[in-house]
mmCIF file of C-alpha atoms in Angstrom:
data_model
loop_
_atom_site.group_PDB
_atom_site.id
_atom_site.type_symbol
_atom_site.label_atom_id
_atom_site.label_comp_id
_atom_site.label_asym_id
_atom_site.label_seq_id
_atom_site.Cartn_x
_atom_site.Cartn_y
_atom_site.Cartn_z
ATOM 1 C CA UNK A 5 16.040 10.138 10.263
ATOM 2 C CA UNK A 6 17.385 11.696 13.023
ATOM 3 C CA UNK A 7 19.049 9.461 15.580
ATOM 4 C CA UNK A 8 16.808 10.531 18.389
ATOM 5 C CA UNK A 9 13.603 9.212 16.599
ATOM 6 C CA UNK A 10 15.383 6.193 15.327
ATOM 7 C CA UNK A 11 15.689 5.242 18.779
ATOM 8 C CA UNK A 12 11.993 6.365 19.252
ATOM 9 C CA UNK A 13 9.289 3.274 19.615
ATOM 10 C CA UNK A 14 6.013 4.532 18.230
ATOM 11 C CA UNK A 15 4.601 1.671 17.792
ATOM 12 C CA UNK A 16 5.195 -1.048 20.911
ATOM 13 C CA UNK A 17 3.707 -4.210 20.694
ATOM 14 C CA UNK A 18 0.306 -3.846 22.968
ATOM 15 C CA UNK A 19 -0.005 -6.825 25.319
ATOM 16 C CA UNK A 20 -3.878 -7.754 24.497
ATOM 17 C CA UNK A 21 -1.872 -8.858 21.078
ATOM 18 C CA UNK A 22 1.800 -9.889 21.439
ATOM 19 C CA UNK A 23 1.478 -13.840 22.858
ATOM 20 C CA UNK A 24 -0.713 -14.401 19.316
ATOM 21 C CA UNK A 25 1.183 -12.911 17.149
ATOM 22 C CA UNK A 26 3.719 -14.743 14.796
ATOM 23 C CA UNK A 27 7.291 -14.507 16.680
ATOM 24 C CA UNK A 28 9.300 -13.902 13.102
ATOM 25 C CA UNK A 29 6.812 -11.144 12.992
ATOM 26 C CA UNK A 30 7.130 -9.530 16.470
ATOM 27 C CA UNK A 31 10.669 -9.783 15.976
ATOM 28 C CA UNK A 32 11.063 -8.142 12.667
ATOM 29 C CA UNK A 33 8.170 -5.419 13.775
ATOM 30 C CA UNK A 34 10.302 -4.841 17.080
ATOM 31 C CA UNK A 35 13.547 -3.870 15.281
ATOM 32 C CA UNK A 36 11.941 -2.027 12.256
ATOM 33 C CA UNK A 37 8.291 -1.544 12.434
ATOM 34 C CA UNK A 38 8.217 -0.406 15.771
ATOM 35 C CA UNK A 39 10.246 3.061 15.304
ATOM 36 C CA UNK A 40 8.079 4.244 12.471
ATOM 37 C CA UNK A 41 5.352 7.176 13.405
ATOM 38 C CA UNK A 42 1.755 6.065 12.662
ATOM 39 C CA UNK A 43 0.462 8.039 10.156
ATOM 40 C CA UNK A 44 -2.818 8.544 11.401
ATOM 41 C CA UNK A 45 -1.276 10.435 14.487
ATOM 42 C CA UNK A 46 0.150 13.405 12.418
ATOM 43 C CA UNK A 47 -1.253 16.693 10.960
ATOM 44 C CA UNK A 48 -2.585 15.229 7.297
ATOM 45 C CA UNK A 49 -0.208 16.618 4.634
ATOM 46 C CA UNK A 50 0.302 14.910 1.784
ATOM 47 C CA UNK A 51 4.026 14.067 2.283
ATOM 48 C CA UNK A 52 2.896 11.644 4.822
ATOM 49 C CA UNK A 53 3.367 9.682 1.664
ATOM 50 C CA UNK A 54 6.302 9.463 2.100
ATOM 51 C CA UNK A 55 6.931 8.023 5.459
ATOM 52 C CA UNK A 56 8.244 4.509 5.517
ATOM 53 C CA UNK A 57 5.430 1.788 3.918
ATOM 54 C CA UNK A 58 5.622 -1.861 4.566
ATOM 55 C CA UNK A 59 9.319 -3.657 4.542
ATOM 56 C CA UNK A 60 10.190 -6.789 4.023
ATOM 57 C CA UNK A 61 8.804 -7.340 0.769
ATOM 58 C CA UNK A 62 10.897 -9.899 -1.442
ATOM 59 C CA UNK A 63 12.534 -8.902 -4.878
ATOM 60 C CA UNK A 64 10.876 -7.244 -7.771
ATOM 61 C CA UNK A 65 11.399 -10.310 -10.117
ATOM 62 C CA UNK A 66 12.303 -9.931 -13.811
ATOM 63 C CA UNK A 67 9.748 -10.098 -16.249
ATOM 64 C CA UNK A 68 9.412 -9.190 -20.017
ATOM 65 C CA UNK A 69 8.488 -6.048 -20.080
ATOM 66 C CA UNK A 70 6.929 -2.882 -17.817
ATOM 67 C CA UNK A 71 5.237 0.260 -19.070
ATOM 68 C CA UNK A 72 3.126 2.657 -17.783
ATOM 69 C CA UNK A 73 0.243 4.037 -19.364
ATOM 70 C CA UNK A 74 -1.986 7.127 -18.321
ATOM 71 C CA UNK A 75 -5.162 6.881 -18.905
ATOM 72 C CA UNK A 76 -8.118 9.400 -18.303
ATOM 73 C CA UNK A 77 -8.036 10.673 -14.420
ATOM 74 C CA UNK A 78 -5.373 7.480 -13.058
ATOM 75 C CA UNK A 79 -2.138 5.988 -14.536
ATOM 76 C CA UNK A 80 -1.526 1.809 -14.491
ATOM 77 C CA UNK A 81 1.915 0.249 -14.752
ATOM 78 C CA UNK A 82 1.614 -3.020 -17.154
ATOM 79 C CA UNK A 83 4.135 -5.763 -16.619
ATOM 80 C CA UNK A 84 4.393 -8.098 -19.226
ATOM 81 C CA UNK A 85 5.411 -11.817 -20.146
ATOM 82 C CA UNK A 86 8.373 -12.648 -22.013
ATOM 83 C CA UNK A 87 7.811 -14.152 -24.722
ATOM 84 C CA UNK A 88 5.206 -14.639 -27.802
ATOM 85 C CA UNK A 89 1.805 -14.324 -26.322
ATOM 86 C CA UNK A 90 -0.543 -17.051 -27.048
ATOM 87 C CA UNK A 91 -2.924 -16.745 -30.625
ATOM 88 C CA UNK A 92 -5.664 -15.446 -28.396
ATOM 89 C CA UNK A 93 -3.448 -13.342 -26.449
ATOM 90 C CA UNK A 94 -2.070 -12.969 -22.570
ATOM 91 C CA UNK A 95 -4.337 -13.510 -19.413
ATOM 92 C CA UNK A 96 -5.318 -10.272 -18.137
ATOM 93 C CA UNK A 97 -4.928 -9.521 -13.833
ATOM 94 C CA UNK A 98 -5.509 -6.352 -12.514
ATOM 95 C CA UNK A 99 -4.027 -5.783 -8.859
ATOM 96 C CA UNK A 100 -5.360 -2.854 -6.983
ATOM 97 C CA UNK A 101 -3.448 -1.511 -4.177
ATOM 98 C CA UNK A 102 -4.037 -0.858 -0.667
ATOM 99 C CA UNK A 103 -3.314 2.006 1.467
ATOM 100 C CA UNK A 104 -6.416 2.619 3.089
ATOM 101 C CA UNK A 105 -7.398 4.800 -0.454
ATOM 102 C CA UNK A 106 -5.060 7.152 1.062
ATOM 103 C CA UNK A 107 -1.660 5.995 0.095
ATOM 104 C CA UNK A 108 0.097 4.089 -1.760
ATOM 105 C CA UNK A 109 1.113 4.171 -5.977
ATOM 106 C CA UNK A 110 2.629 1.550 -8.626
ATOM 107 C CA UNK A 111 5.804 0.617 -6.645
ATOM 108 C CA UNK A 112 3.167 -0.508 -4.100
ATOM 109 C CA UNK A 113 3.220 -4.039 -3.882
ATOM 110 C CA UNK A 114 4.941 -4.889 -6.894
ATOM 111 C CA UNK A 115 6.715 -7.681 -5.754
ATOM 112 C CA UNK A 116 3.720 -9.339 -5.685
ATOM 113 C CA UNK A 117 2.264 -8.008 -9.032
ATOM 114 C CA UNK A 118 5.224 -8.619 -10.984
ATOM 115 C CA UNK A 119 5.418 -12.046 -9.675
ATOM 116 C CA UNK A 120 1.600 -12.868 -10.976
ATOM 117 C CA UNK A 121 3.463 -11.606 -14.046
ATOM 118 C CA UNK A 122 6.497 -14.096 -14.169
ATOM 119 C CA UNK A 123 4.541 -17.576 -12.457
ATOM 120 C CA UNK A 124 1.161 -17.006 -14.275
ATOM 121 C CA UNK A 125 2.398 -16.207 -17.727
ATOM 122 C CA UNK A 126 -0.238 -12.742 -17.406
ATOM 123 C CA UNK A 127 -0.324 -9.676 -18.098
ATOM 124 C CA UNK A 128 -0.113 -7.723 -14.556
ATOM 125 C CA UNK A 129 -1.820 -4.607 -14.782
ATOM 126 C CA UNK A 130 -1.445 -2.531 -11.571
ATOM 127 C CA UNK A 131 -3.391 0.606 -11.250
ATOM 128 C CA UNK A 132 -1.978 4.072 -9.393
ATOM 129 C CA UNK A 133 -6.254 5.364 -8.780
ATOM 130 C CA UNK A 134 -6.346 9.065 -7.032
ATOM 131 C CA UNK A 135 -6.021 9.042 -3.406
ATOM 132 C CA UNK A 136 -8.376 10.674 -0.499
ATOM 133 C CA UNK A 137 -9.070 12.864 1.213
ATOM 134 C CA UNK A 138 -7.965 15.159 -2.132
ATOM 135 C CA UNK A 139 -10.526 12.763 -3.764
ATOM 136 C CA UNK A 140 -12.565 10.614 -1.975
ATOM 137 C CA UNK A 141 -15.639 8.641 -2.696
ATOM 138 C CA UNK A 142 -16.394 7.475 -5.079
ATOM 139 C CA UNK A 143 -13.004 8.789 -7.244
ATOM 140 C CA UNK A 144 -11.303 5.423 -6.778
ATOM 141 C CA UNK A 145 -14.629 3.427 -7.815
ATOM 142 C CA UNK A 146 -14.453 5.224 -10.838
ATOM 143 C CA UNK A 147 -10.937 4.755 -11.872
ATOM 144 C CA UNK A 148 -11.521 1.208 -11.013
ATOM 145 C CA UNK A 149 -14.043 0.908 -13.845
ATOM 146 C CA UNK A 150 -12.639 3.030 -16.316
ATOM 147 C CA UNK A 151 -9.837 0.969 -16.151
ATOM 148 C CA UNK A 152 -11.552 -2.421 -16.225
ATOM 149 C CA UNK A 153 -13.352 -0.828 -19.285
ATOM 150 C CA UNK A 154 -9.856 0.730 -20.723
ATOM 151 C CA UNK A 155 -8.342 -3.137 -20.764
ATOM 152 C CA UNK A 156 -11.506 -4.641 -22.343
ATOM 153 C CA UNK A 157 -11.785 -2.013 -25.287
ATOM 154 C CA UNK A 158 -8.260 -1.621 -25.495
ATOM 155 C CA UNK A 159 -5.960 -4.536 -24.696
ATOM 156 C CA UNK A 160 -6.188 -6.710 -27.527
ATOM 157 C CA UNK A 161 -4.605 -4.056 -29.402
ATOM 158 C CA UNK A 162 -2.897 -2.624 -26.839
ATOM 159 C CA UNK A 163 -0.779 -5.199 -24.707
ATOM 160 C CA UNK A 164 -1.738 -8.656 -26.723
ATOM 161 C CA UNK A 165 -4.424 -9.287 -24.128
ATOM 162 C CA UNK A 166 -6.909 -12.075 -24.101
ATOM 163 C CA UNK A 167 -10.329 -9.538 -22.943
ATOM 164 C CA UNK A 168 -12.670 -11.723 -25.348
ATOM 165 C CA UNK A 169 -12.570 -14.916 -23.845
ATOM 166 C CA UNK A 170 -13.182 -14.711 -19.937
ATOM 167 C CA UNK A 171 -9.291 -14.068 -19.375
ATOM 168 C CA UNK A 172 -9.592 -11.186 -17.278
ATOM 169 C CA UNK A 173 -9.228 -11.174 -13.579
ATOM 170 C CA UNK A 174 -9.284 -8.513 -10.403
ATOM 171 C CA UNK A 175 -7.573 -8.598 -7.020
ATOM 172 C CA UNK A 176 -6.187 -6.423 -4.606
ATOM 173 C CA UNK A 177 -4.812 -5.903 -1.205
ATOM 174 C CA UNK A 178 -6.973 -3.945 1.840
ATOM 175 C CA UNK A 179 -8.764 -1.232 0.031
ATOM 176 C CA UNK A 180 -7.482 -2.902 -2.948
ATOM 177 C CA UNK A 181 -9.202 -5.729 -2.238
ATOM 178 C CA UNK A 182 -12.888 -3.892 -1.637
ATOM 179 C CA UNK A 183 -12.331 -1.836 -5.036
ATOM 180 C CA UNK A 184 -11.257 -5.153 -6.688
ATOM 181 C CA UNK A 185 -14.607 -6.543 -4.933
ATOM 182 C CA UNK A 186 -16.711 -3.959 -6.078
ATOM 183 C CA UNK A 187 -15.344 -3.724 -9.978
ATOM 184 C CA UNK A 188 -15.983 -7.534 -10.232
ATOM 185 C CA UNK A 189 -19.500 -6.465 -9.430
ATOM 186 C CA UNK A 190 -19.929 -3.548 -11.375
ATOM 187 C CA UNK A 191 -18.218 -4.667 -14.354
ATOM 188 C CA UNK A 192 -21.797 -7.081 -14.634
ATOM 189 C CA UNK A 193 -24.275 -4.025 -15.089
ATOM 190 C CA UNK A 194 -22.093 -2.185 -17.917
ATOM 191 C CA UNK A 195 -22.979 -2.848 -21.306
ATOM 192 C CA UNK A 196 -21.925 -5.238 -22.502
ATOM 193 C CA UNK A 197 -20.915 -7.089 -19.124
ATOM 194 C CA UNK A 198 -17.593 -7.592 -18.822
ATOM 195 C CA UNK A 199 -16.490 -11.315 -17.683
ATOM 196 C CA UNK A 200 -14.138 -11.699 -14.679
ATOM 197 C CA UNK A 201 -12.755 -15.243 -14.792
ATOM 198 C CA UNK A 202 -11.450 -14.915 -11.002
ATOM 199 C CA UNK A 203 -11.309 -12.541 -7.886
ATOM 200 C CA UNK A 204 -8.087 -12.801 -5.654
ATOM 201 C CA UNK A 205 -9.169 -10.478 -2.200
ATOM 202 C CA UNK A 206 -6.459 -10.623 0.380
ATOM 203 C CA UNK A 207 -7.489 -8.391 3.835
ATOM 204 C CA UNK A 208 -10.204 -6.910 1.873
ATOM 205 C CA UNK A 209 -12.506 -3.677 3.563
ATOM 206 C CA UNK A 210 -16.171 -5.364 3.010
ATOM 207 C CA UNK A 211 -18.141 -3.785 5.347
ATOM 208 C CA UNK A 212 -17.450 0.286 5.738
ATOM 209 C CA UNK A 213 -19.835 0.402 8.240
ATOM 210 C CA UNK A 214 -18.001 -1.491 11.132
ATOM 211 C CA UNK A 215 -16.973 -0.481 14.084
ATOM 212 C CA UNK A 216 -15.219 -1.975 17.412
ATOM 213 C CA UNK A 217 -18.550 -2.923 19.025
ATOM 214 C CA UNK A 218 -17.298 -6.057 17.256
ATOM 215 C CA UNK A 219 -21.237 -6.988 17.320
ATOM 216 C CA UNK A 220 -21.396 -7.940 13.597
ATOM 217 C CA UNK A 221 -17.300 -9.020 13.382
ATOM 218 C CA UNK A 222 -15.909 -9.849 16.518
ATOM 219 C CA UNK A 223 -12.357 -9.277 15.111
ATOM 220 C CA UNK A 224 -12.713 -5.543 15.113
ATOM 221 C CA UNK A 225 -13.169 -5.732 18.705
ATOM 222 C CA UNK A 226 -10.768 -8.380 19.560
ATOM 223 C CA UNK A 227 -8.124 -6.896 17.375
ATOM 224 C CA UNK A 228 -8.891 -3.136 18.222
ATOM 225 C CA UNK A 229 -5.118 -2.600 19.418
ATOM 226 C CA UNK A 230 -3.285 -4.900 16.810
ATOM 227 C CA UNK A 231 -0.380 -4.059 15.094
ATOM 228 C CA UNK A 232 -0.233 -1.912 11.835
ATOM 229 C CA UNK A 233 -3.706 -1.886 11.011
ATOM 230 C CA UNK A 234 -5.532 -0.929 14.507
ATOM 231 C CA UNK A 235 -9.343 0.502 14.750
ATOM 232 C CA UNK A 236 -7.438 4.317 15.005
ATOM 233 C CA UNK A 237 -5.386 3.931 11.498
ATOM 234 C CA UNK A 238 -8.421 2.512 10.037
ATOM 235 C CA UNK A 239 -11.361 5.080 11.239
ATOM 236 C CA UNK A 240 -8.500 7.383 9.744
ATOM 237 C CA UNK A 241 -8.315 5.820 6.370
ATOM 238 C CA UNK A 242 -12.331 5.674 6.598
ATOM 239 C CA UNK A 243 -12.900 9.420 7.553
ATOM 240 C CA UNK A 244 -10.192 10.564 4.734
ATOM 241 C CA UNK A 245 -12.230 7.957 1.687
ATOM 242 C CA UNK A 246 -15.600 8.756 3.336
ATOM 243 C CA UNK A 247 -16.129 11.911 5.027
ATOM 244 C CA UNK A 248 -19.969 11.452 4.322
ATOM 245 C CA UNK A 249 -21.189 8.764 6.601
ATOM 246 C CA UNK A 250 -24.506 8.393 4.865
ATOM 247 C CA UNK A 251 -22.411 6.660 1.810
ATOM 248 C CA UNK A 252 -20.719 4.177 4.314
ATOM 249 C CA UNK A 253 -23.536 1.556 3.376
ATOM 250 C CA UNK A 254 -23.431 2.057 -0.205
ATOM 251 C CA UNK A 255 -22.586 -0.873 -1.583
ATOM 252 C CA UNK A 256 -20.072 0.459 -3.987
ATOM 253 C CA UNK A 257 -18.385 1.249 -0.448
ATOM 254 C CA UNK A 258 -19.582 -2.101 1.432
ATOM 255 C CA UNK A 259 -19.402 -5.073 -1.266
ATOM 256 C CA UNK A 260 -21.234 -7.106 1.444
ATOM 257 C CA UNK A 261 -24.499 -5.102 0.583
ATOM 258 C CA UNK A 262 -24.363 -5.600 -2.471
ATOM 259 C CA UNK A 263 -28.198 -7.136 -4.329
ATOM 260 C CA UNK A 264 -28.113 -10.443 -3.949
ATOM 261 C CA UNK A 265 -29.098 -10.637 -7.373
ATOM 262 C CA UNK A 266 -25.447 -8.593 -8.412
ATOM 263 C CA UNK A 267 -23.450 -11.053 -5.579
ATOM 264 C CA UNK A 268 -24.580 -14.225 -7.495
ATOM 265 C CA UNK A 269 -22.695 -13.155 -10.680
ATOM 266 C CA UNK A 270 -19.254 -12.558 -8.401
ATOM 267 C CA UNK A 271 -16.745 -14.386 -9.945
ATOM 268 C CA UNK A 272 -14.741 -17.455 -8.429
ATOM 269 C CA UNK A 273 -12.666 -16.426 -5.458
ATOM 270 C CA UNK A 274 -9.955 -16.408 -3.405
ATOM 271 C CA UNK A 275 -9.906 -14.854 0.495
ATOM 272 C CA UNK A 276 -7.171 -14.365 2.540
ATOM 273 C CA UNK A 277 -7.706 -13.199 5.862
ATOM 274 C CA UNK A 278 -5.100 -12.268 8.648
ATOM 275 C CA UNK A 279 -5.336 -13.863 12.213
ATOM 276 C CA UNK A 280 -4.578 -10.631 13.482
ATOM 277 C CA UNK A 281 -6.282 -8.189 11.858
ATOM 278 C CA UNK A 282 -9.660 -6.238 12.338
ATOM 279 C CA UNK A 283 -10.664 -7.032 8.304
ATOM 280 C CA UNK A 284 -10.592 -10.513 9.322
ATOM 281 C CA UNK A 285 -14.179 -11.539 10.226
ATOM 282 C CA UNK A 286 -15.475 -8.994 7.633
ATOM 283 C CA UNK A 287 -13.876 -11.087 4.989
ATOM 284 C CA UNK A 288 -14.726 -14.096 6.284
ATOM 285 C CA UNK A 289 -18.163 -13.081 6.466
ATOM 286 C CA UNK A 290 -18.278 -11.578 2.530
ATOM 287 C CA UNK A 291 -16.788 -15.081 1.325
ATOM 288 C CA UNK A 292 -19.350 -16.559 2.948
ATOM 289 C CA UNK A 293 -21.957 -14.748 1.480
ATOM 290 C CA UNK A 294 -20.930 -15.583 -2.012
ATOM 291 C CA UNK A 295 -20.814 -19.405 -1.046
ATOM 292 C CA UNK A 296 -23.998 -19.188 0.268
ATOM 293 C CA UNK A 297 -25.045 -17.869 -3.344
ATOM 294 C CA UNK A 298 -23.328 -20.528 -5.461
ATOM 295 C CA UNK A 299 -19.793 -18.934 -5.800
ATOM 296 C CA UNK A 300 -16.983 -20.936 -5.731
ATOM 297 C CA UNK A 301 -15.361 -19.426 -2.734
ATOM 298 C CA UNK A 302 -11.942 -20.720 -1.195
ATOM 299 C CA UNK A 303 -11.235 -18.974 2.341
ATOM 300 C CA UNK A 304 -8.214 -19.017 3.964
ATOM 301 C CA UNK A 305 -6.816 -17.934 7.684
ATOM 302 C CA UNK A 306 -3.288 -17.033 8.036
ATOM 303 C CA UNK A 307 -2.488 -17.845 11.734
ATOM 304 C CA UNK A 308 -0.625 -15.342 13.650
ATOM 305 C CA UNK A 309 -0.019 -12.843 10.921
ATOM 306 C CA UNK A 310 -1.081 -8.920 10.606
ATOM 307 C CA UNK A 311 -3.029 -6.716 8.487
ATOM 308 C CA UNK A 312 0.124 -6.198 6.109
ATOM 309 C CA UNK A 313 1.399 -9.481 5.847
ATOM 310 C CA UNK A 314 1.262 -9.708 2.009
ATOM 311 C CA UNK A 315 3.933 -7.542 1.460
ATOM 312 C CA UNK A 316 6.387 -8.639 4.143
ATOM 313 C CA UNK A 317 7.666 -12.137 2.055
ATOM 314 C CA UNK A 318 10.892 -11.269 2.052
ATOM 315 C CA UNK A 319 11.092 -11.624 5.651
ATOM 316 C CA UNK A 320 8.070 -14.236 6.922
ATOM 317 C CA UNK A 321 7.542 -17.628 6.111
ATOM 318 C CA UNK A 322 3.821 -17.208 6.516
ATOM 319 C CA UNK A 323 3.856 -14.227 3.874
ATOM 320 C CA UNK A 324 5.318 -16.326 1.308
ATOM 321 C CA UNK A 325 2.676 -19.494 2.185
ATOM 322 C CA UNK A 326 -0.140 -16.486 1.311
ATOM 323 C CA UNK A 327 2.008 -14.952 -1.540
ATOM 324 C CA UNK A 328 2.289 -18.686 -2.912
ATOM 325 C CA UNK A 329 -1.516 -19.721 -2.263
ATOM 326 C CA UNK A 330 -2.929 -16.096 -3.814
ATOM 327 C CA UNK A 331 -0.782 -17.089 -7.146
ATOM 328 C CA UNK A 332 -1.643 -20.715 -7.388
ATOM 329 C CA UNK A 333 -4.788 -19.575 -6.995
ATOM 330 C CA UNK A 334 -4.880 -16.936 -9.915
ATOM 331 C CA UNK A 335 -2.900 -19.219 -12.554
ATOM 332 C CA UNK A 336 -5.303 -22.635 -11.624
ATOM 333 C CA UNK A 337 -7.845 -20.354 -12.087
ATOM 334 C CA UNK A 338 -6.584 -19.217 -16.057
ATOM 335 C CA UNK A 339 -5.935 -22.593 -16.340
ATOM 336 C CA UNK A 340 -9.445 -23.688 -16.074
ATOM 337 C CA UNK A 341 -10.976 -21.042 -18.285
#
């Protein structure tokens, strides 16, 4: 990077945010995050892929073993135990990565997949879907089932996976989060249904069809000039998945409208939500729902801390109370099953 646009802030601080923010995080965003150009404010081509994504992420830890594995229209990366698996094989977690469905492959947020891997004694399988705008809607939905499909015909004999007993689980991250929503869902109305044991949705998109009005979430209006994740980057990430705004309601877009008949068979889950981020209320609000319905829902608020906070544990206390209380969360929840 040239030294001129080192030196370059593109993305200050703005003041309707900066007094609620987390001060480990303003201070780490104001000497790192601050000089890196918004991606949403450039020309799309797709080597805005490979502009700077989210530091301060911890250490990739060591685990038995990783392998990827292409499969029909998406590839997945499958960490492994060490170790002899048990008789009736490995727990099973897919993590789905965010990026807005725009960016983002397997090296995204593997710190945190590899270290479901190593604590949990799963399998970790993390899966690299096709990105918009070359393929939006509904692309990713469907490499989000195929895979959840691929692992329940094919990982007993495949990776020593437990798929027969309710060992399978689905989380993600952002966008991750609303395909890992939506797959939990959908995996019910294929034939046979496929049991998910557990849902782990941190930031998820719920509702596609909010806006900064903030009349239905307030936190899209009160957060409309956050940090990272602001109501520009995210119309962008929107417009790029969903250029057709008739489909914006669909619930395989909008997990909130789902049939309440689908929601009551959501599995168990865990929501983290960010303080300081637009997606907050929305997943508050889709949580919620599913308690309202019977689900076992646990909902928690990370004060102070941004959209991206997930992967910055290497560098923020608060991201490694989430990264801690997202894995609890998983392995009590294998534990129980």
């Amino acid at each position: 990077m040239p030294m001129s646009e080192a030196t370059t802030i593109h993305q200050p601080v703005h003041p309707d945010v900066l007094s609620r923010l987390d001060p480990e995080y303003v201070e780490f965003h104001n000497n790192h995050t601050a000089f890196i150009v918004p991606p949403h404010t450039l020309p799309w081509h797709a080597d805005i892929r490979k502009l700077p994504v989210v530091s301060g992420g911890s250490p990739i830890v060591e685990v038995g073993s990783v392998r990827d594995i292409a499969l029909q229209n998406c590839k997945i990366r499958v960490y492994s135990p060490a170790g002899h698996p048990p008789a009736e094989g490995w727990p099973v977690f897919l993590y789905i990565h965010g990026g807005g469905w725009t960016l983002g492959n397997l090296d995204t947020q593997a710190s945190f997949a590899a270290r479901q891997c190593k604590e949990n004694n799963c399998i970790t399988i993390c899966l690299d879907y096709r990105l918009a705008p070359e393929n939006p809607y509904p692309a990713t939905v469907e490499d989000t089932v195929n895979t959840i499909k691929w692992i329940h015909e094919n990982g007993k004999a495949e990776l020593n996976a437990n798929v027969n007993k309710n060992k399978i689980a689905v989380g993600g991250s952002s966008s991750g989060g609303n395909l890992a929503a939506i797959v939990a869902l959908k995996a019910q109305e294929l034939t046979p249904p496929i049991p998910i044991v557990f849902q782990v949705l941190v930031v998820p998109v719920i509702d596609n069809t909010a806006s900064d009005s903030g009349d239905v979430y307030p936190s899209w209006k009160e957060m409309q000039n956050t940090v990272w994740l602001n109501t520009g980057r995210m119309m962008w990430f929107r417009h790029n998945y969903l250029p057709d705004p008739t489909t914006w309601a669909n619930w395989d877009n909008s997990p909130i409208f789902a049939p309440e008949s689908l929601l009551t068979k959501a599995p168990p889950s865990w929501v983290g939500v960010c303080e300081m981020d637009i997606l907050r209320d929305e997943g508050i609000a889709y949580g919620e729902k599913l308690r309202g319905l019977g689900v076992q829902v646990e909902i928690k608020t990370y004060k102070g801390s941004p959209h991206q906070t997930l992967g910055m544990d290497g560098v923020l206390a608060v991201a490694r109370t989430m990264v801690a209380d997202a894995t609890k969360a998983l392995g009590d929840a294998f534990k129980a099953a």
